[in-house]
Coordinates of C-alpha atoms and ligand atoms in Angstrom, one line a residue:
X50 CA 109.4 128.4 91.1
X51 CA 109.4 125.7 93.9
X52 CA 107.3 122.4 93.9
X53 CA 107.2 119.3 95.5
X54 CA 105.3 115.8 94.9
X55 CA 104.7 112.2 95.8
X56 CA 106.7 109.2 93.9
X57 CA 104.5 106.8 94.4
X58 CA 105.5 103.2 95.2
X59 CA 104.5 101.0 92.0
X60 CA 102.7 97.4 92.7
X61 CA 102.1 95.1 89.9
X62 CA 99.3 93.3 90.8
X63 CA 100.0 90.8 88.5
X64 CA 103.3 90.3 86.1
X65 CA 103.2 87.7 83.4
X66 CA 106.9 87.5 81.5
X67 CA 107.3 85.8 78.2
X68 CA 110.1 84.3 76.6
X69 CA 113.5 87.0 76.1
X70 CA 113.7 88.1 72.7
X71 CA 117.1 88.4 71.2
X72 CA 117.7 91.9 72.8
X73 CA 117.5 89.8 76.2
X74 CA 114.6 91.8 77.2
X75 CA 111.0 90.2 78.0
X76 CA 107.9 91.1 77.1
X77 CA 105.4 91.3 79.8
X78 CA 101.9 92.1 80.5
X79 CA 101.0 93.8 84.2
X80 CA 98.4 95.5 86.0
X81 CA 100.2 98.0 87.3
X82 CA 98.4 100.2 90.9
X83 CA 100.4 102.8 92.5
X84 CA 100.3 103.2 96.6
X85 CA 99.5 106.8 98.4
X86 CA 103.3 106.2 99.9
X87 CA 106.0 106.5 98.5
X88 CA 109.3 109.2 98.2
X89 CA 108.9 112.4 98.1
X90 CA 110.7 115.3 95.2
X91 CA 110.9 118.7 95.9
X92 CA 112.0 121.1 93.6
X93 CA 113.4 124.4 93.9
X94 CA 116.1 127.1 91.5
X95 CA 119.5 126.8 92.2
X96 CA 123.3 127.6 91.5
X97 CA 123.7 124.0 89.5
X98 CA 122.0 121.0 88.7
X99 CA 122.0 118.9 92.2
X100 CA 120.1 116.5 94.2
X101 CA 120.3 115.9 97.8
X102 CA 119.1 112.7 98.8
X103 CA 117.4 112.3 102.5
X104 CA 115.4 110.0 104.3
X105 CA 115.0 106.6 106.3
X106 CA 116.8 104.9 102.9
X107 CA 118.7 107.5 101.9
X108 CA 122.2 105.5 102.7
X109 CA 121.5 102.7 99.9
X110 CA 121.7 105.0 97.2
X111 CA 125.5 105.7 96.1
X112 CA 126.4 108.5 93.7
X113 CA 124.4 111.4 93.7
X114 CA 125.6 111.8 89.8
X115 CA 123.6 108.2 88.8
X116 CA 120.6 109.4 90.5
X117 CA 117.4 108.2 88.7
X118 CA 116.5 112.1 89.4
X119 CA 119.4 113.3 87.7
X120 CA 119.4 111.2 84.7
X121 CA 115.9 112.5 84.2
X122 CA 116.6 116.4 84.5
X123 CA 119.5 116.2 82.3
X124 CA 117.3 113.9 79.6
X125 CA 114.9 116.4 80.0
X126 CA 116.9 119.4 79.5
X127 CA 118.3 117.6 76.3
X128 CA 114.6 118.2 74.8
X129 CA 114.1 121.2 76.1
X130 CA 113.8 124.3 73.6
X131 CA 114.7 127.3 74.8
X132 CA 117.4 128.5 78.0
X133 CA 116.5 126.5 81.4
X134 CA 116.6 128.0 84.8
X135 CA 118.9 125.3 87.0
X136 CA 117.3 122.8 89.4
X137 CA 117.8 121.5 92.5
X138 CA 115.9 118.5 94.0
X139 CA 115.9 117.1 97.5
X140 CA 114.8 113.3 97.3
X141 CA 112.9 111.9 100.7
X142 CA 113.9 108.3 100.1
X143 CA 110.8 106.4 102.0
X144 CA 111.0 103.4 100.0
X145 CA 113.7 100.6 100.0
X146 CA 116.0 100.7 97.2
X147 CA 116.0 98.0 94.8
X148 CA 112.5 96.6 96.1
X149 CA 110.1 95.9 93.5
X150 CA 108.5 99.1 94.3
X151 CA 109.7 101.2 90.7
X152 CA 111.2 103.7 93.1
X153 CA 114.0 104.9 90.9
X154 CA 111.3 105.0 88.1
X155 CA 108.7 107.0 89.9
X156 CA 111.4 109.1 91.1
X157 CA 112.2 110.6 88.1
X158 CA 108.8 110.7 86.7
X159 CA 108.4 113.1 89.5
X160 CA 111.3 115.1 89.0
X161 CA 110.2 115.1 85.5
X162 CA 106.2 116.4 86.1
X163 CA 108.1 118.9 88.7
X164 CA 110.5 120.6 85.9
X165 CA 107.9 120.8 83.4
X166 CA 105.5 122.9 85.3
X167 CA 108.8 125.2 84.7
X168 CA 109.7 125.1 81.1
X169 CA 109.0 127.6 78.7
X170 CA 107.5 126.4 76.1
X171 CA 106.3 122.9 77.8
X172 CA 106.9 119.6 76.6
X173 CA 103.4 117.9 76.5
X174 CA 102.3 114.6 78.0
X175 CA 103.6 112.5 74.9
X176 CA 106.8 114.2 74.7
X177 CA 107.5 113.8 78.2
X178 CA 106.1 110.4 78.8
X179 CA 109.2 109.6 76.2
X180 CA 111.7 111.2 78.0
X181 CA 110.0 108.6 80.9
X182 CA 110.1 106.2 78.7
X183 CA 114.0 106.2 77.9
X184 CA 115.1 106.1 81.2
X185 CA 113.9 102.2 82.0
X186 CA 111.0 99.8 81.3
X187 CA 108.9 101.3 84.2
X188 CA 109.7 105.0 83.3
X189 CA 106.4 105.8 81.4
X190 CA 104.5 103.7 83.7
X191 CA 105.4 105.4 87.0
X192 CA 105.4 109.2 85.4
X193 CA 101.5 109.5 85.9
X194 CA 100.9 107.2 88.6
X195 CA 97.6 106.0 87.3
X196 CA 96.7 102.1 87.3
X197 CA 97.6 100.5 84.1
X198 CA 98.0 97.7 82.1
X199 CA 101.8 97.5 80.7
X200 CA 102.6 95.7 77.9
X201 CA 105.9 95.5 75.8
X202 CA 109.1 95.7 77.7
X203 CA 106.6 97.6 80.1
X204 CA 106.4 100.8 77.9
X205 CA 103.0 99.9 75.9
X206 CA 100.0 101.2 78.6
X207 CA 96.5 101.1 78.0
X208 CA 93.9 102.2 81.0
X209 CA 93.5 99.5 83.7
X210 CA 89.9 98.2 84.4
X211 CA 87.7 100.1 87.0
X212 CA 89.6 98.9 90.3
X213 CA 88.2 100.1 93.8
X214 CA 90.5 101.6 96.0
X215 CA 92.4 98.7 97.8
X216 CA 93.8 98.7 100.8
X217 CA 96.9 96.9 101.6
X218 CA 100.2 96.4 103.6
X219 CA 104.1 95.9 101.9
X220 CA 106.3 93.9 103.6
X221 CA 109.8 94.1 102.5
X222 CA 112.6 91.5 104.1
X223 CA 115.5 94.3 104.1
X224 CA 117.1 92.6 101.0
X225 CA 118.0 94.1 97.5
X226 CA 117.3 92.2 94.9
X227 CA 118.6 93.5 91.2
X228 CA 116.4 93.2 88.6
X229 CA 118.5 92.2 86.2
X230 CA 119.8 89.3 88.4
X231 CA 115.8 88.2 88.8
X232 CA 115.3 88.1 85.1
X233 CA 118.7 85.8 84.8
X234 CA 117.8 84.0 87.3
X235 CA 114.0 83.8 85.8
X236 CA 115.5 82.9 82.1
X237 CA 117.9 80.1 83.5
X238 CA 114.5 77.9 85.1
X239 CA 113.5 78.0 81.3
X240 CA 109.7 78.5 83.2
X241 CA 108.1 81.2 80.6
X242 CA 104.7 82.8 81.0
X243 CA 101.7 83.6 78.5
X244 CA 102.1 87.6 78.1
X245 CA 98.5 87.5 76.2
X246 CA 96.3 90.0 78.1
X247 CA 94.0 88.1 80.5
X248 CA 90.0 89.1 80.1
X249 CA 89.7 91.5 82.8
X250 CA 86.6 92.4 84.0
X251 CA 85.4 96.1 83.0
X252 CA 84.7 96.7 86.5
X253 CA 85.4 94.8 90.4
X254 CA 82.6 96.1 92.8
X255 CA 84.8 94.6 95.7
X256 CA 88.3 94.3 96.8
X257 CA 87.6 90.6 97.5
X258 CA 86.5 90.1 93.6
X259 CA 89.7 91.6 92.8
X260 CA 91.6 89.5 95.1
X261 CA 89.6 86.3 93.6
X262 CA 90.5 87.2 90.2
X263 CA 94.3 88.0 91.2
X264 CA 94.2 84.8 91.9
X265 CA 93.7 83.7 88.2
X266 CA 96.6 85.3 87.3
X267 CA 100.5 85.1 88.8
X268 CA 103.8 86.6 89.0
X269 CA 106.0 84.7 86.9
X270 CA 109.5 86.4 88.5
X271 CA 108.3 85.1 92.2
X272 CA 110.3 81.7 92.0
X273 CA 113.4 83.1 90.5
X274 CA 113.3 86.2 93.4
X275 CA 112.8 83.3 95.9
X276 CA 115.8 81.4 94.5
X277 CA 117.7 84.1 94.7
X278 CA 116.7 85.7 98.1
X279 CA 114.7 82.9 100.7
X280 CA 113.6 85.6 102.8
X281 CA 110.8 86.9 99.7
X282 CA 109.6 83.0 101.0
X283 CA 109.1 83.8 104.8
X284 CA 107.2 87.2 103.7
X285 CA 105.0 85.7 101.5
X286 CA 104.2 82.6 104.1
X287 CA 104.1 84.8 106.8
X288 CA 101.4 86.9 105.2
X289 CA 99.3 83.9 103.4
X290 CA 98.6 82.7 107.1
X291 CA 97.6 85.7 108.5
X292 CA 93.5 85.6 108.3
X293 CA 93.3 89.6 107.2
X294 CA 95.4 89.4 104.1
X295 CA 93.2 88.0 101.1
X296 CA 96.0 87.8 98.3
X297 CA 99.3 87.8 99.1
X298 CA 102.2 88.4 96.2
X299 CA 105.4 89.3 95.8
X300 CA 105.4 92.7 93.4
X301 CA 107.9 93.3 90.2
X302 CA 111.3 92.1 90.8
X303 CA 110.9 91.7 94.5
X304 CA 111.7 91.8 97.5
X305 CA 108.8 93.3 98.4
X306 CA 105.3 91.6 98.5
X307 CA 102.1 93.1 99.2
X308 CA 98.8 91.4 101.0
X309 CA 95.1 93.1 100.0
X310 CA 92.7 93.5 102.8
X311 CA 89.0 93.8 102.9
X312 CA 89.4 96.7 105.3
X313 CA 91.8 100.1 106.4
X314 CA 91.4 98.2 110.1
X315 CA 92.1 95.1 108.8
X316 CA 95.0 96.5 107.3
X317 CA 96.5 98.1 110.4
X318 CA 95.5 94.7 112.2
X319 CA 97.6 93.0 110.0
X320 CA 100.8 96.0 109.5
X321 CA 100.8 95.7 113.3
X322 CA 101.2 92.2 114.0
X323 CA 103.8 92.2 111.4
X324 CA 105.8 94.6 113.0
X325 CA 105.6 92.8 116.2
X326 CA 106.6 89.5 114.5
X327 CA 109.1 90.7 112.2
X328 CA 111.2 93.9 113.8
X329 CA 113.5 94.0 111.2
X330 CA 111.1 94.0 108.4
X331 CA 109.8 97.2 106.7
X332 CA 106.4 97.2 106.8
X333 CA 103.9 99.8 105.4
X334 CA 100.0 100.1 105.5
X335 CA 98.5 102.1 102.2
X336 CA 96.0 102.5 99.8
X337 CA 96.3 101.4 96.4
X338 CA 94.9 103.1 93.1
X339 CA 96.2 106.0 92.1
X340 CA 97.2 108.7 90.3
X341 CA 97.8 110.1 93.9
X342 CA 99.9 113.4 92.7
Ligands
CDM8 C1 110.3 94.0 87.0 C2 109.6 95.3 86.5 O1 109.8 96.3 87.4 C3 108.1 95.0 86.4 O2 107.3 96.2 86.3 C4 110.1 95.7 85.2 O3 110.0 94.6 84.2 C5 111.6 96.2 85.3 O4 111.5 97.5 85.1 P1 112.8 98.5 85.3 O5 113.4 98.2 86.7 O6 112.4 99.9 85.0 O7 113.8 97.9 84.2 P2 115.1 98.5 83.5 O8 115.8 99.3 84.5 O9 114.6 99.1 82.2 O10 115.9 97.2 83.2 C6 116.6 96.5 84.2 C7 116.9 95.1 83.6 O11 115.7 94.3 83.7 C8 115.6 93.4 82.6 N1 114.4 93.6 81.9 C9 113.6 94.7 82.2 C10 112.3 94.8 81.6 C11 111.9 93.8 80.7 N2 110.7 93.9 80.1 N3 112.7 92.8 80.4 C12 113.9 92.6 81.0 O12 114.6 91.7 80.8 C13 116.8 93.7 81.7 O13 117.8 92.8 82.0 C14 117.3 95.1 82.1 O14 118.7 95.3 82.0
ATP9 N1 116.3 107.8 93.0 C1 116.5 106.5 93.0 N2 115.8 105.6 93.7 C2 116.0 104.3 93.7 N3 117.0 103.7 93.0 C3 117.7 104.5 92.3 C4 117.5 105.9 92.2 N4 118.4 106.4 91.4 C5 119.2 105.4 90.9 N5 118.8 104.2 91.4 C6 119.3 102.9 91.2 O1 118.3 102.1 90.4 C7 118.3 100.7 90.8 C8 116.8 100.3 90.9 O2 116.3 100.9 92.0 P1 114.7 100.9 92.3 O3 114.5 101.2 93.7 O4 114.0 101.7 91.3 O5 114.4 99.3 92.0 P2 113.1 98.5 91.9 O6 112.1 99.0 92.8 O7 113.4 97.1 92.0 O8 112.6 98.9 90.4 P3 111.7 98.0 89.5 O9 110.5 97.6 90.3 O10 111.4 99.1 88.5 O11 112.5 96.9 89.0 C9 119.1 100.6 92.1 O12 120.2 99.8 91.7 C10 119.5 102.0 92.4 O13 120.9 102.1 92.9

């Protein structure tokens, strides 16, 4: 049987990070929104387990075999009970590699959603949301692509406060930025955040009261991304001055940063101008919420 689906790009609209414990992970505490653009997985039988990667950032991933898609089929097929039929994927890579965005993550929590439907007998939600959960700190996050609050190394969710749907424009420099270089970078500054769960409000009736209480809070891996990569500093001034963007923040491990708007039109207003300023830069206009699959 053939399928295909969205991997949504992942925002965190906020990322607090604690002090690393003495695995040299952090714990952090997120409100986590995913956007209605992203890659796209499509599923169909084949002669071996494969995936063709395609698509306007297909060329910055290397080595089909390390594929995020891959490692999740084959940790899938380790659980599964019973003979599998083999897979083959083709992966529209839309979103910049290495960006902030949970790509790789939301990636294979689509290839994963799109083999289940298959298997005989099914893993449920908790089995599979393991399997997710193995594969990196984001994994269980990005499987269902609803807005949540991540705690933990990012594996510990609980359901994010009613959040209207927000519209919004990512701005990415054209850098990579690794994550594990951010959080070295992060740990060396010695800066560490509060991970306690801010008071959230059980319900924003507008996007500007969520962009006032975004505010409040911060990412904490911003400076250390900035450090590392100056351009994360033109996106985020370029976007503050701009009159439609009401927050603007840099999202995960960077590079890219996202700017809330009041309106869709406002939105494009502001995608548009960006792209005339900044040719080089990848820019995309969304919606964020979610789950979008
Ligand atoms: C920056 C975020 O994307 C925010 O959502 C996540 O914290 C990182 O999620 P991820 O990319 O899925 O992370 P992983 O692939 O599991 O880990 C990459 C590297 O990030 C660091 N890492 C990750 C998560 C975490 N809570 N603490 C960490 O220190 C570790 O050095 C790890 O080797
Ligand atoms: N399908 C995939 N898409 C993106 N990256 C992949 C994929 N498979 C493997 N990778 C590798 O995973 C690493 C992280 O890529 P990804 O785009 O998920 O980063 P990210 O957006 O910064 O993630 P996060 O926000 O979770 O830190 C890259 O080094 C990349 O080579």
């Amino acid at each position: 049987m053939a399928g295909d689906t969205l991997a949504p790009a992942k925002i965190n609209l906020f990322l607090h990070v604690g002090a690393p414990g003495a695995d040299g992970y952090h714990p952090i505490c997120s409100l986590m929104v995913f956007a209605d653009a992203g890659d796209r997985v499509t599923l169909h039988e084949g002669d071996a387990l494969a995936v063709k990667v395609r698509g306007p950032f297909a060329g910055q991933l290397t080595g089909e075999g390390d594929n995020l898609v891959l490692r999740a089929a084959r940790a899938l097929l380790a659980e599964a009970r019973g003979p599998q039929v083999p897979k083959a994927f083709i992966l529209d890579k839309r979103l910049p590699v290495a960006a902030g965005l949970g790509g790789g993550s939301s990636d294979a929590g689509a290839a994963l959603r799109l083999m289940r439907e298959d298997m005989t007998p099914r893993l449920d939600d908790a089995e599979l949301e393991a399997v997710a959960a193995r594969l990196g700190a984001d994994g269980a996050a990005c499987l269902w692509g609803r807005p949540v609050v991540a705690e933990g190394r990012g594996e510990r969710l609980s359901p994010a406060p009613g959040l209207p749907i927000l519209e919004a424009v990512l701005v990415n420099p054209g850098v990579s930025v690794s994550t594990p270089a951010v959080y070295g970078a992060f740990d060396a500054a010695s800066v560490f955040g509060d991970v306690e769960p801010p008071t959230l409000p059980e319900a924003f009736e507008s996007v500007e009261e969520v962009a006032g209480w975004l505010a409040t809070t911060r990412n904490d891996l911003e400076a250390a991304a900035v450090a590392l990569a100056p351009e994360i500093g033109d996106v985020l001034a370029t976007l503050s001055d701009e009159p439609e963007a009401l927050i603007a923040r840099m999202s995960g491990s960077g590079a890219t940063c996202f700017a809330l708007c009041q309106s869709e039109v406002e939105a494009e207003t502001l995608a548009e101008r960006i792209m005339a300023m900044k040719p080089d830069w990848w820019v995309q206009r969304c919606r964020l919420g979610g789950p979008w699959t």
